[in-house]
Coordinates of C-alpha atoms in Angstrom, one line a residue:
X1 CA -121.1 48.4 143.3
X2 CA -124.3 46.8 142.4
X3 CA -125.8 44.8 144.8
X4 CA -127.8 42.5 142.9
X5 CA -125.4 40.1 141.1
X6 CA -126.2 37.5 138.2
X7 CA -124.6 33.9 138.2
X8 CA -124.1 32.3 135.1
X9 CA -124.3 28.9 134.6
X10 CA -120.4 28.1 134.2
X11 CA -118.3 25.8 131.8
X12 CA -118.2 22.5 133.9
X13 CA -115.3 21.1 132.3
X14 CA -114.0 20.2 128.5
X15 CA -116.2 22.2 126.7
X16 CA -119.3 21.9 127.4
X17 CA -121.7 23.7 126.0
X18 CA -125.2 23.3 127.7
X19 CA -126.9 21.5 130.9
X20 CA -130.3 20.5 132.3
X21 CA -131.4 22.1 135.4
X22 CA -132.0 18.9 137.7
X23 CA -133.3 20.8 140.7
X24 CA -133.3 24.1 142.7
X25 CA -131.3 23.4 145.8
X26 CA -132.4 27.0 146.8
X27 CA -135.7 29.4 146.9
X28 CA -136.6 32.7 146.6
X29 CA -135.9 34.0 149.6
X30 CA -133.2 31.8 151.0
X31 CA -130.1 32.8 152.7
X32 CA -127.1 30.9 151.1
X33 CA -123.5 31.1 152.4
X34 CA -120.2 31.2 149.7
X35 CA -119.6 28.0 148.3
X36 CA -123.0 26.5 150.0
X37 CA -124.9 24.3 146.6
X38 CA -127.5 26.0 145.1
X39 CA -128.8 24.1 141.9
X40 CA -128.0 20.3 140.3
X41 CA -127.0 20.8 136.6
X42 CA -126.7 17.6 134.4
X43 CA -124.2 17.7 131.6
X44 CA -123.0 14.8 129.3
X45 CA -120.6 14.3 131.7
X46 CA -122.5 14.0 134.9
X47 CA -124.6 15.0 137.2
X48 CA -122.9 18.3 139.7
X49 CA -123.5 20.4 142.0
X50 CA -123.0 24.1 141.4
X51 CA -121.7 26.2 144.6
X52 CA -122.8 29.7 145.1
X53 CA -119.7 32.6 144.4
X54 CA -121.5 34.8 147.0
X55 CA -123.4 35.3 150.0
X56 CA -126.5 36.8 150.0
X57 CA -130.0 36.2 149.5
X58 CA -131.2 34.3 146.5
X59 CA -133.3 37.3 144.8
X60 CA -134.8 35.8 141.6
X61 CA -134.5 32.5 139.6
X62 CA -134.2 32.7 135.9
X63 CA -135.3 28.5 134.8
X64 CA -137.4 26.4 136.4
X65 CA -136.1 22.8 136.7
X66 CA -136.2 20.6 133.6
X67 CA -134.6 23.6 131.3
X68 CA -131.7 23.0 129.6
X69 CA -129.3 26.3 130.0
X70 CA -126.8 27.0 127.3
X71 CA -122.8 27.9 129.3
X72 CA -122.9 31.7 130.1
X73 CA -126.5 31.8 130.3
X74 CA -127.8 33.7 133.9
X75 CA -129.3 31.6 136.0
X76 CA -130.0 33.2 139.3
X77 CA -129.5 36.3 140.4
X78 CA -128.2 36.9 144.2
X79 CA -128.7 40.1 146.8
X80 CA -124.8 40.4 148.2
X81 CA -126.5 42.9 150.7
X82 CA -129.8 41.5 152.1
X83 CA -129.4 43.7 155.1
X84 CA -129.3 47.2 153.6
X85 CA -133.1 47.3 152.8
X86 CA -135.5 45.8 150.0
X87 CA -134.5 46.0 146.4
X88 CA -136.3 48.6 144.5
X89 CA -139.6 47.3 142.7
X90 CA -138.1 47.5 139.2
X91 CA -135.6 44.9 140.2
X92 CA -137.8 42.5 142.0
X93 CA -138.9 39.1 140.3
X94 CA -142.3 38.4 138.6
X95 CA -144.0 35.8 136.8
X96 CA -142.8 35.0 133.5
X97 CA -146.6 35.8 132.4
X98 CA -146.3 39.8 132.7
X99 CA -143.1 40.7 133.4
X100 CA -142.7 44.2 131.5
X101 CA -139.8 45.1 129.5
X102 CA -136.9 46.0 131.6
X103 CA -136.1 49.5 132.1
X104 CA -132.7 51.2 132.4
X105 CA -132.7 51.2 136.4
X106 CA -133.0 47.5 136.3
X107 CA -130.6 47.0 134.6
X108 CA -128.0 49.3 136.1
X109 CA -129.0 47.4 139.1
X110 CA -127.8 44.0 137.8
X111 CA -124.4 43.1 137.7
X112 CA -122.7 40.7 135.5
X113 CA -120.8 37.4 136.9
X114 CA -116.9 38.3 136.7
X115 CA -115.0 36.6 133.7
X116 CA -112.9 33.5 135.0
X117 CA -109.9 35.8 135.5
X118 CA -111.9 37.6 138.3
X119 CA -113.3 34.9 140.1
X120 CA -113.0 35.5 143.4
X121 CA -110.6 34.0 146.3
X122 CA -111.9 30.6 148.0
X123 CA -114.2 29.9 145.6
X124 CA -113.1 26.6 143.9
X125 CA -112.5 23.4 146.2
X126 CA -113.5 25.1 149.7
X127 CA -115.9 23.1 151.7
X128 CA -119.9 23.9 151.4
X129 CA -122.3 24.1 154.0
X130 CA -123.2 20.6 155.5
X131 CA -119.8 19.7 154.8
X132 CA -120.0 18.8 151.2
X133 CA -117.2 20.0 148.9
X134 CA -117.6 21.8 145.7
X135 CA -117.2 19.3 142.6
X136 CA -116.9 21.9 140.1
X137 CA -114.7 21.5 137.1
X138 CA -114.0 24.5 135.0
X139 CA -115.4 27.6 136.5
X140 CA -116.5 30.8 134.4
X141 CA -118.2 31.4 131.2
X142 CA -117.1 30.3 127.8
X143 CA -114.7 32.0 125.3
X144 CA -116.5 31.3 122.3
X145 CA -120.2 32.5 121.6
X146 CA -122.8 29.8 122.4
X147 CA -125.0 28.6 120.1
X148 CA -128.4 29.3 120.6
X149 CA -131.3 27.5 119.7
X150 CA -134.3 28.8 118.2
X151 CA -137.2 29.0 121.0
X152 CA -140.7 27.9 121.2
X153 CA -143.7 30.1 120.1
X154 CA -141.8 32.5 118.0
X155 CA -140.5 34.4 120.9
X156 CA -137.5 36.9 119.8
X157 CA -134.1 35.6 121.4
X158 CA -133.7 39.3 122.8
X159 CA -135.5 41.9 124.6
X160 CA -135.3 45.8 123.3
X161 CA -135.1 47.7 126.7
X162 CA -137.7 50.5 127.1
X163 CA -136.6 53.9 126.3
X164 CA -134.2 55.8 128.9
X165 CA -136.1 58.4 131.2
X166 CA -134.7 62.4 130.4
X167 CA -131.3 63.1 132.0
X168 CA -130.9 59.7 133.3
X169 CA -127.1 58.1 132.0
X170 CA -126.9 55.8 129.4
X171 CA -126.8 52.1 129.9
X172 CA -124.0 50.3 128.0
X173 CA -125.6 46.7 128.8
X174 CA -126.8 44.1 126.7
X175 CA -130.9 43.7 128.3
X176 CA -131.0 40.9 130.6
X177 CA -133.1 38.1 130.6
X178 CA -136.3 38.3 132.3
X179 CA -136.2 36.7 135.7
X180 CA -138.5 33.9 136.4
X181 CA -139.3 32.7 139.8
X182 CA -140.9 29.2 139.0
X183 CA -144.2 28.4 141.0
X184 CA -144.9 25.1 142.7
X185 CA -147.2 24.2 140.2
X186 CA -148.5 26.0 137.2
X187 CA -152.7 25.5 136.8
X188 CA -154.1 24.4 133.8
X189 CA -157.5 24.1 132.6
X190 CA -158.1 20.1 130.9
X191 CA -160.5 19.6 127.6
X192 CA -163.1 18.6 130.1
X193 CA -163.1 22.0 132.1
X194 CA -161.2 20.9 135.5
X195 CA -158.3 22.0 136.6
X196 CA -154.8 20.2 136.3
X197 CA -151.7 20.6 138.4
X198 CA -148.5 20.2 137.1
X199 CA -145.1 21.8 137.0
X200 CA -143.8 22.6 133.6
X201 CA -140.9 20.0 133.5
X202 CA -143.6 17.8 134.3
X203 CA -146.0 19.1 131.1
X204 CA -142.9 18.5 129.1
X205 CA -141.9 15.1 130.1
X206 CA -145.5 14.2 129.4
X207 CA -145.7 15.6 126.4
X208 CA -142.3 13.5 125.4
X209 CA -144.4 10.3 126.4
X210 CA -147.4 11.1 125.6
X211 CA -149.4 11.3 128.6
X212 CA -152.9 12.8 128.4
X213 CA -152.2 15.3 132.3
X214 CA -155.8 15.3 132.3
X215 CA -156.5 11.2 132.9
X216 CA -153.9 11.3 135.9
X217 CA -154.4 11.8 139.5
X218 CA -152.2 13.7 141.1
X219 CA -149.6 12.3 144.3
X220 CA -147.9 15.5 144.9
X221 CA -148.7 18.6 147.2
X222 CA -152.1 20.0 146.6
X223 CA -153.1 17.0 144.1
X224 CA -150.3 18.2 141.6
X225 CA -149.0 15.7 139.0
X226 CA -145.1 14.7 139.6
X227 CA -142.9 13.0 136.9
X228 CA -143.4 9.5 139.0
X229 CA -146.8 10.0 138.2
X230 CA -146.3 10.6 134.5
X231 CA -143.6 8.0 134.5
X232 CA -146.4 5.3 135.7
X233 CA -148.7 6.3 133.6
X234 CA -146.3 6.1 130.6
X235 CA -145.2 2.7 131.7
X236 CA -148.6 0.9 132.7
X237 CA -150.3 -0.9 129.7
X238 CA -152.1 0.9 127.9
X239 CA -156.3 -0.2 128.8
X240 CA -159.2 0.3 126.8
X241 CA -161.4 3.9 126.9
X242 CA -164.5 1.8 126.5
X243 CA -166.2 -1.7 127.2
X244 CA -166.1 -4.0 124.3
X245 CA -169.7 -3.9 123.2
X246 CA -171.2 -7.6 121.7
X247 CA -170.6 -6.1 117.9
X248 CA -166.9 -5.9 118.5
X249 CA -165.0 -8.3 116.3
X250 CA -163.6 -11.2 118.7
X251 CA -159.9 -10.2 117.7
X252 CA -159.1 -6.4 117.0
X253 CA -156.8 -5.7 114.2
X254 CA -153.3 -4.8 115.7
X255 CA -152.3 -1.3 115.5
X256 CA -148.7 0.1 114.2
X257 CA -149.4 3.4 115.3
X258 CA -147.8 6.4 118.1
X259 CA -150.2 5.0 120.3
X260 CA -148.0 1.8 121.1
X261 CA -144.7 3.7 120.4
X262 CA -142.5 5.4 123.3
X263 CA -140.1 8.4 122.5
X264 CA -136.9 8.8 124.5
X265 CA -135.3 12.3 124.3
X266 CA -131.6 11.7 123.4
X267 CA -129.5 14.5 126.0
X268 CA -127.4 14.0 128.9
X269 CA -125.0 10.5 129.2
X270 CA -126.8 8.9 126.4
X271 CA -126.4 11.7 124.2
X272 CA -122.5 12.2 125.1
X273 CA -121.6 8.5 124.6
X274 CA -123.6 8.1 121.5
X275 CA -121.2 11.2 119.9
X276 CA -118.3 9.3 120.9
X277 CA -118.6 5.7 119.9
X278 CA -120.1 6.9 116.8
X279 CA -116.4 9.0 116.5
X280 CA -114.5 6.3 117.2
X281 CA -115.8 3.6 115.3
X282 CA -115.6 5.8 112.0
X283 CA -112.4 7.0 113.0
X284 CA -109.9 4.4 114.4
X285 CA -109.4 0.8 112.4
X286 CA -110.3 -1.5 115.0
X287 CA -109.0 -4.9 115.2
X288 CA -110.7 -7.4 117.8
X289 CA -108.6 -10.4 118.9
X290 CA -110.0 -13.6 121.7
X291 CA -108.4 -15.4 124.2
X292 CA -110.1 -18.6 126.5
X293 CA -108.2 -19.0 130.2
X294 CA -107.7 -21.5 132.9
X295 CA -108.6 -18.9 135.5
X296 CA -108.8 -21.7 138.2
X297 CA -105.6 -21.0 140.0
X298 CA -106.6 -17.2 139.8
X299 CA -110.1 -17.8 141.6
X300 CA -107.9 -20.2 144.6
X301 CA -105.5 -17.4 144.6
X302 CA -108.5 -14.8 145.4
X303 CA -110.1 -17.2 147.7
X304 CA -106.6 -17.0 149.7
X305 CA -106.3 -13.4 149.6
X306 CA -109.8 -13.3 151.1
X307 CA -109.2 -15.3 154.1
X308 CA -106.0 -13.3 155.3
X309 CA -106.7 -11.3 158.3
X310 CA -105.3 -7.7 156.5
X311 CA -107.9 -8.4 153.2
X312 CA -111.2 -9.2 155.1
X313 CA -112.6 -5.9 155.3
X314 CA -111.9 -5.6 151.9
X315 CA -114.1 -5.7 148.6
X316 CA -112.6 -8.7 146.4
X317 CA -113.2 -9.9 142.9
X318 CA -111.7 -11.2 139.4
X319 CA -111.9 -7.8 138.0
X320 CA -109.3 -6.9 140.7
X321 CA -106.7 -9.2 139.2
X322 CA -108.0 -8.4 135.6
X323 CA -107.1 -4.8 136.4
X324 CA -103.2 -6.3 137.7
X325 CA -102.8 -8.3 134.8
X326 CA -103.5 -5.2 132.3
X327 CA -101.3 -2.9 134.1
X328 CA -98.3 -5.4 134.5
X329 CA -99.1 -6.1 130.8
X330 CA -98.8 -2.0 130.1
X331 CA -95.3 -2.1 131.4
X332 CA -94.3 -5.0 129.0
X333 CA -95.6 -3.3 126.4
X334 CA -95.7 0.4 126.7
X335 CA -97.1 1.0 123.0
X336 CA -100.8 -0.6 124.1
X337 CA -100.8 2.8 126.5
X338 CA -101.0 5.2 123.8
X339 CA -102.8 7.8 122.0
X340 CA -103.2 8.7 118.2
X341 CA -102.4 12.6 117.5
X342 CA -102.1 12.8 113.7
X343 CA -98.6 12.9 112.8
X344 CA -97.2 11.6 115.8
X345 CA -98.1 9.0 118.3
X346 CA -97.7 10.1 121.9
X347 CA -97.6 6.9 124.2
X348 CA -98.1 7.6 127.8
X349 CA -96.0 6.5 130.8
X350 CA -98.6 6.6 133.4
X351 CA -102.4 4.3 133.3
X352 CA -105.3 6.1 134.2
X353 CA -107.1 2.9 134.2
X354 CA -110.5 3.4 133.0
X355 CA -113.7 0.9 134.1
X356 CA -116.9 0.9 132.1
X357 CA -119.8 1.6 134.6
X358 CA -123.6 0.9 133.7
X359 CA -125.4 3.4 135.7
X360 CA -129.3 4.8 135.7
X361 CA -127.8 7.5 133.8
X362 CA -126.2 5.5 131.3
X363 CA -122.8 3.7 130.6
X364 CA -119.9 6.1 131.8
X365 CA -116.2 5.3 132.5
X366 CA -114.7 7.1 135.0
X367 CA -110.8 6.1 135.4
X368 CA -108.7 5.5 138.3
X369 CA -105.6 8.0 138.1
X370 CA -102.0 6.4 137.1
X371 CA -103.0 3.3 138.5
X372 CA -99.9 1.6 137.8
X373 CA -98.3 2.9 140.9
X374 CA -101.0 1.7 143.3
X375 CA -100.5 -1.6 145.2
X376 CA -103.0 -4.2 144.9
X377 CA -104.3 -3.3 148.1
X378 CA -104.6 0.4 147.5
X379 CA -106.2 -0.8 144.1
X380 CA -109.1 -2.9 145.6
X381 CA -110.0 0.0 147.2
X382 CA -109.8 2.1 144.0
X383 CA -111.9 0.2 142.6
X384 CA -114.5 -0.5 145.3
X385 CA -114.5 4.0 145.8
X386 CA -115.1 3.9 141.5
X387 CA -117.8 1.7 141.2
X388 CA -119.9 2.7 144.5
X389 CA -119.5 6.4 143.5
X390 CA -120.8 5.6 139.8
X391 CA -123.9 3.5 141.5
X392 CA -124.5 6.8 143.9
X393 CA -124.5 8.5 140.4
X394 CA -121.7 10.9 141.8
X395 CA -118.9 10.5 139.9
X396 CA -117.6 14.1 138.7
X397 CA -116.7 14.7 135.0
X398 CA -112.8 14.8 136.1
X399 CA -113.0 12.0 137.5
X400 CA -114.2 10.7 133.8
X401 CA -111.5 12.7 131.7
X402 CA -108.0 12.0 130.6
X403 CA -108.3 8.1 130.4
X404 CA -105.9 6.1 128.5
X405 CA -106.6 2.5 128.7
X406 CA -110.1 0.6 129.7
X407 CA -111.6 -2.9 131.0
X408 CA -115.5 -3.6 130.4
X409 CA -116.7 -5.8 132.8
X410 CA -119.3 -8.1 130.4
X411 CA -119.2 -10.8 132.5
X412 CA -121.4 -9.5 135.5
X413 CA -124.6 -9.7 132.5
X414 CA -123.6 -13.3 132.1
X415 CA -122.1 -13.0 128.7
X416 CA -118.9 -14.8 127.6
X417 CA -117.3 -11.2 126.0
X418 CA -117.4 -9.0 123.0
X419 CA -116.2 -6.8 121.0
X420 CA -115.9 -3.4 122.7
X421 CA -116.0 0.3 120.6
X422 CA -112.6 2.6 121.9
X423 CA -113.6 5.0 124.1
X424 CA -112.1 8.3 122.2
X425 CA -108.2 9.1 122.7
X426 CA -107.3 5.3 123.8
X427 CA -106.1 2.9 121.6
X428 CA -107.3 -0.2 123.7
X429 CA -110.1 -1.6 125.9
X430 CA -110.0 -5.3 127.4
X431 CA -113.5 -6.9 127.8
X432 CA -113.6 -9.6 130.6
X433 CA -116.2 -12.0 130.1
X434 CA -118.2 -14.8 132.9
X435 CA -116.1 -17.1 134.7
X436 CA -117.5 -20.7 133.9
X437 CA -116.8 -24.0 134.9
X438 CA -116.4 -25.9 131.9
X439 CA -114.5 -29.4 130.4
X440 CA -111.2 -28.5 130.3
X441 CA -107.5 -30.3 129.2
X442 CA -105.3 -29.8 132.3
X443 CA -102.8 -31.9 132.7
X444 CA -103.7 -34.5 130.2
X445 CA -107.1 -35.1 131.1
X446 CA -110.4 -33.6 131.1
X447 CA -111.2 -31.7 134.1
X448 CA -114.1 -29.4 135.4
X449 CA -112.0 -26.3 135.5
X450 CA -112.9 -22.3 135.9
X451 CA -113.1 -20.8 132.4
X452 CA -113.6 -17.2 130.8
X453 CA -112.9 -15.8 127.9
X454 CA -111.2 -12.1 127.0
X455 CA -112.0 -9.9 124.0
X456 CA -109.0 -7.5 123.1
X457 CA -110.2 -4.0 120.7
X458 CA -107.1 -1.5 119.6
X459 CA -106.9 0.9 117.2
X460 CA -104.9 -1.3 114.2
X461 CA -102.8 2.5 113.3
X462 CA -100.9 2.1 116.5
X463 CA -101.1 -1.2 117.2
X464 CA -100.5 -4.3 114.7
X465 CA -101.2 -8.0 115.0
X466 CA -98.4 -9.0 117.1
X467 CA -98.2 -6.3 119.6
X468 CA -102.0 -6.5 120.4
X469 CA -101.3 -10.8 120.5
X470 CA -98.7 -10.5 123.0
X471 CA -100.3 -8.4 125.2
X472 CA -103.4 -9.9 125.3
X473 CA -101.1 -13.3 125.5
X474 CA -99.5 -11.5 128.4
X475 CA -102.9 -10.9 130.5
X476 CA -104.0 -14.1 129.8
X477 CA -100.8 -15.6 131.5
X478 CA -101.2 -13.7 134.6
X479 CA -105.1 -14.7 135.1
X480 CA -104.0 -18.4 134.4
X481 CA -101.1 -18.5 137.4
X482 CA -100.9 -15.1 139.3
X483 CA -98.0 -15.9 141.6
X484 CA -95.9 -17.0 139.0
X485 CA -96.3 -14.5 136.6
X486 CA -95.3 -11.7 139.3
X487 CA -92.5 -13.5 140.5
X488 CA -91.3 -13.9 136.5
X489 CA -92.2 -9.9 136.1
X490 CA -91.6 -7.7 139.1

């Protein structure tokens, strides 16, 4: 058996067809253990962690970090047997500048990742090096052919491997892709004859913005431009090239131009939720229905809850009793928790509770599984685990998969509410806007009290006027007096 083994980059859960390397955990050169982390892949999901499915010595990377890698592409190829001497010299890594075609004997020397059938024993869930645990989702290539897109520069999509040598066997392989070992930074020669250093996920990103390399000063190792650096330049305001001279006009003529424009590639979470709300909104009727609350007695009732000696390590606020009042309100009306399959409407006896999450990657909504049988304790701390893993920008794409029901929190941006888009699959989604103190009639006169106002989207095939009414009639009850509506419901 071949000693030198190719991983592919696998299918990281629901069909995914593609990610962007984020960074090389490993080098050329490095030891790695089974399972230990080895490269940062961001999908439309998320950004993961990839374990390694052997133990070796990292023998040649194929993309540098900043290339997006289509599902069953190789990207690293691994030495299972560093000890029983170096690799032959038609195997070994070069730059992709002169690599040479690959012969026969290299590639009888690679072998292919197994299929998923053949994955081997330990791989999925055991703990990584440093104690991390694998996050993977989906493991192993793709059943259906990926779709490739054309490349740069008119280079062919395939290699032709160099003619066999006389009485060597014939290979039955497809040629494999070049290896590439990527190098710190890769030199360049500016308009004005210096020399500029810059990775090439760097040249790209300012070539997306529009950043001239050769006006920047490096920060990095050796004077070599990073993407903060490029990310500064692209944000400062643009300054003039040259004095004004006394013949300039007083007031230039404003410019329209590319010059005072900024492009932002479309990929990753922005890309994935743009699909989706575009998919929804053209494909389920939505109906939005309002609803302004007394929420004073909820706020007391949380203030109380607070001060109890059992609740004072723990992480309280409205959207805790927002997310009580929607599940009691599923089990009242089990129809809200369902899901349109074409000719048959399958409604769904557990909540996997999803929360809307503004992150640095963008908005995702990662769920809390059948949330309907935590207690209120065991949901606070849901809830505080959801939201400080999607700020850490760790939530895994299982853990945003196979919702069924969602709350957007609107009011932390200080808005009253709106009128939220279905996330695919789910037939409602509650937005909770600010709590206010404003003039309100209780009890026959007008009172300061604590206001906010709730904005109710379903999809109008599943559910009509007065089931949506009701339940949003039923959350509002439980935010206005807490204790009463669970003694009147449980």
């Amino acid at each position: 058996m071949s000693r030198i083994k190719e991983f592919n980059l696998p299918d990281l859960g629901e069909g995914l067809t593609e990610g962007e390397i984020l960074a090389w955990l490993v080098k050329v050169g490095d030891v790695i253990e089974l399972n230990q982390p080895i490269v940062e892949v961001e999908t439309a999901k998320a950004a993961v962690e990839i374990p390694a499915k052997w133990a070796g010595q990292v023998h040649a990377i194929f993309h540098p970090e900043g290339s997006t890698v289509e599902v069953g592409t190789p990207i690293i190829a691994i030495d299972t047997d560093p000890g029983a001497g170096p690799v032959e010299a038609s195997t070994t890594a070069a730059p992709a500048s002169d690599l040479p075609t690959p012969s026969a004997a290299s590639l009888a020397a690679v072998e292919v990742a197994p299929t998923e059938g053949m994955v081997e024993p330990g791989l999925i869930g055991g703990v990584a090096p440093g104690g991390r645990t694998a996050v993977l989702v989906g493991y192993g290539p793709r059943t259906t052919a990926a779709k490739r897109r054309p490349r740069k520069g008119g280079v062919p999509a395939q290699a032709t491997a160099a003619p066999v040598q006389a009485g060597a066997a014939p290979v039955q392989a497809a040629p494999v892709p070049a290896p590439v070992v990527p190098a710190p930074a890769a030199p360049s020669v500016d308009g004005g004859g210096g020399l500029v250093l810059a990775k090439p996920p760097v040249r790209k990103l300012a070539k997306d913005l529009g950043v001239d390399l050769a006006a920047l000063t490096g920060s990095g190792p050796q004077g070599s431009i990073t993407r903060e650096d490029v990310q500064r330049a692209a944000d400062a305001p643009a300054t003039a090239a040259e004095p004004l001279t006394a013949a300039a006009p007083a007031t230039a003529a404003a410019s329209f131009g590319a010059d005072r424009e900024r492009r932002i590639p479309v990929k990753g979470v922005r890309k994935l939720t743009a699909e989706n709300m575009s998919r929804s909104a053209f494909t389920a009727p939505h109906v939005t229905e309002f609803l302004t609350v007394d929420v004073t007695r909820a706020m007391k009732a949380l203030d109380r809850l607070r001060g109890r000696r059992e609740w004072r390590d723990v992480r309280i606020s409205p959207l805790l009793l927002v997310a009580k009042a929607v599940l009691l309100a599923v089990k009242r009306h089990p129809m809200v928790n369902s899901t349109w399959a074409g000719d048959e409407i399958v409604v769904k006896e557990y909540v996997n509770l999803g929360i809307a999450a503004a992150t640095e990657r963008g908005l995702i909504v990662p769920n809390i599984k059948d949330a309907g049988r935590l207690s209120l304790r065991e949901l606070a701390d849901a809830l505080t685990d959801l939201v400080q893993t999607a700020k850490a920008g760790r939530t895994s794409p299982a853990d945003m998969s196979a919702g069924t029901l969602t709350i957007t929190n609107v009011g932390v941006f200080g808005v009253d509410t709106g009128t939220p888009i279905l996330p695919p699959g789910e037939s409602a989604i509650l937005a909770f806007g600010a709590v206010r103190e404003q003039p309100w009639v209780h009890k026959g006169k007008v009172r300061p009290r604590q206001v906010t106002t709730l904005g109710l989207s379903f999809d109008h095939r599943i559910i009509d006027g007065e089931l949506g009414s009701k339940f949003l009639r039923d959350v509002g009850d439980f935010l206005t007096d807490p204790e009463a509506a669970l003694l009147a419901w449980t």
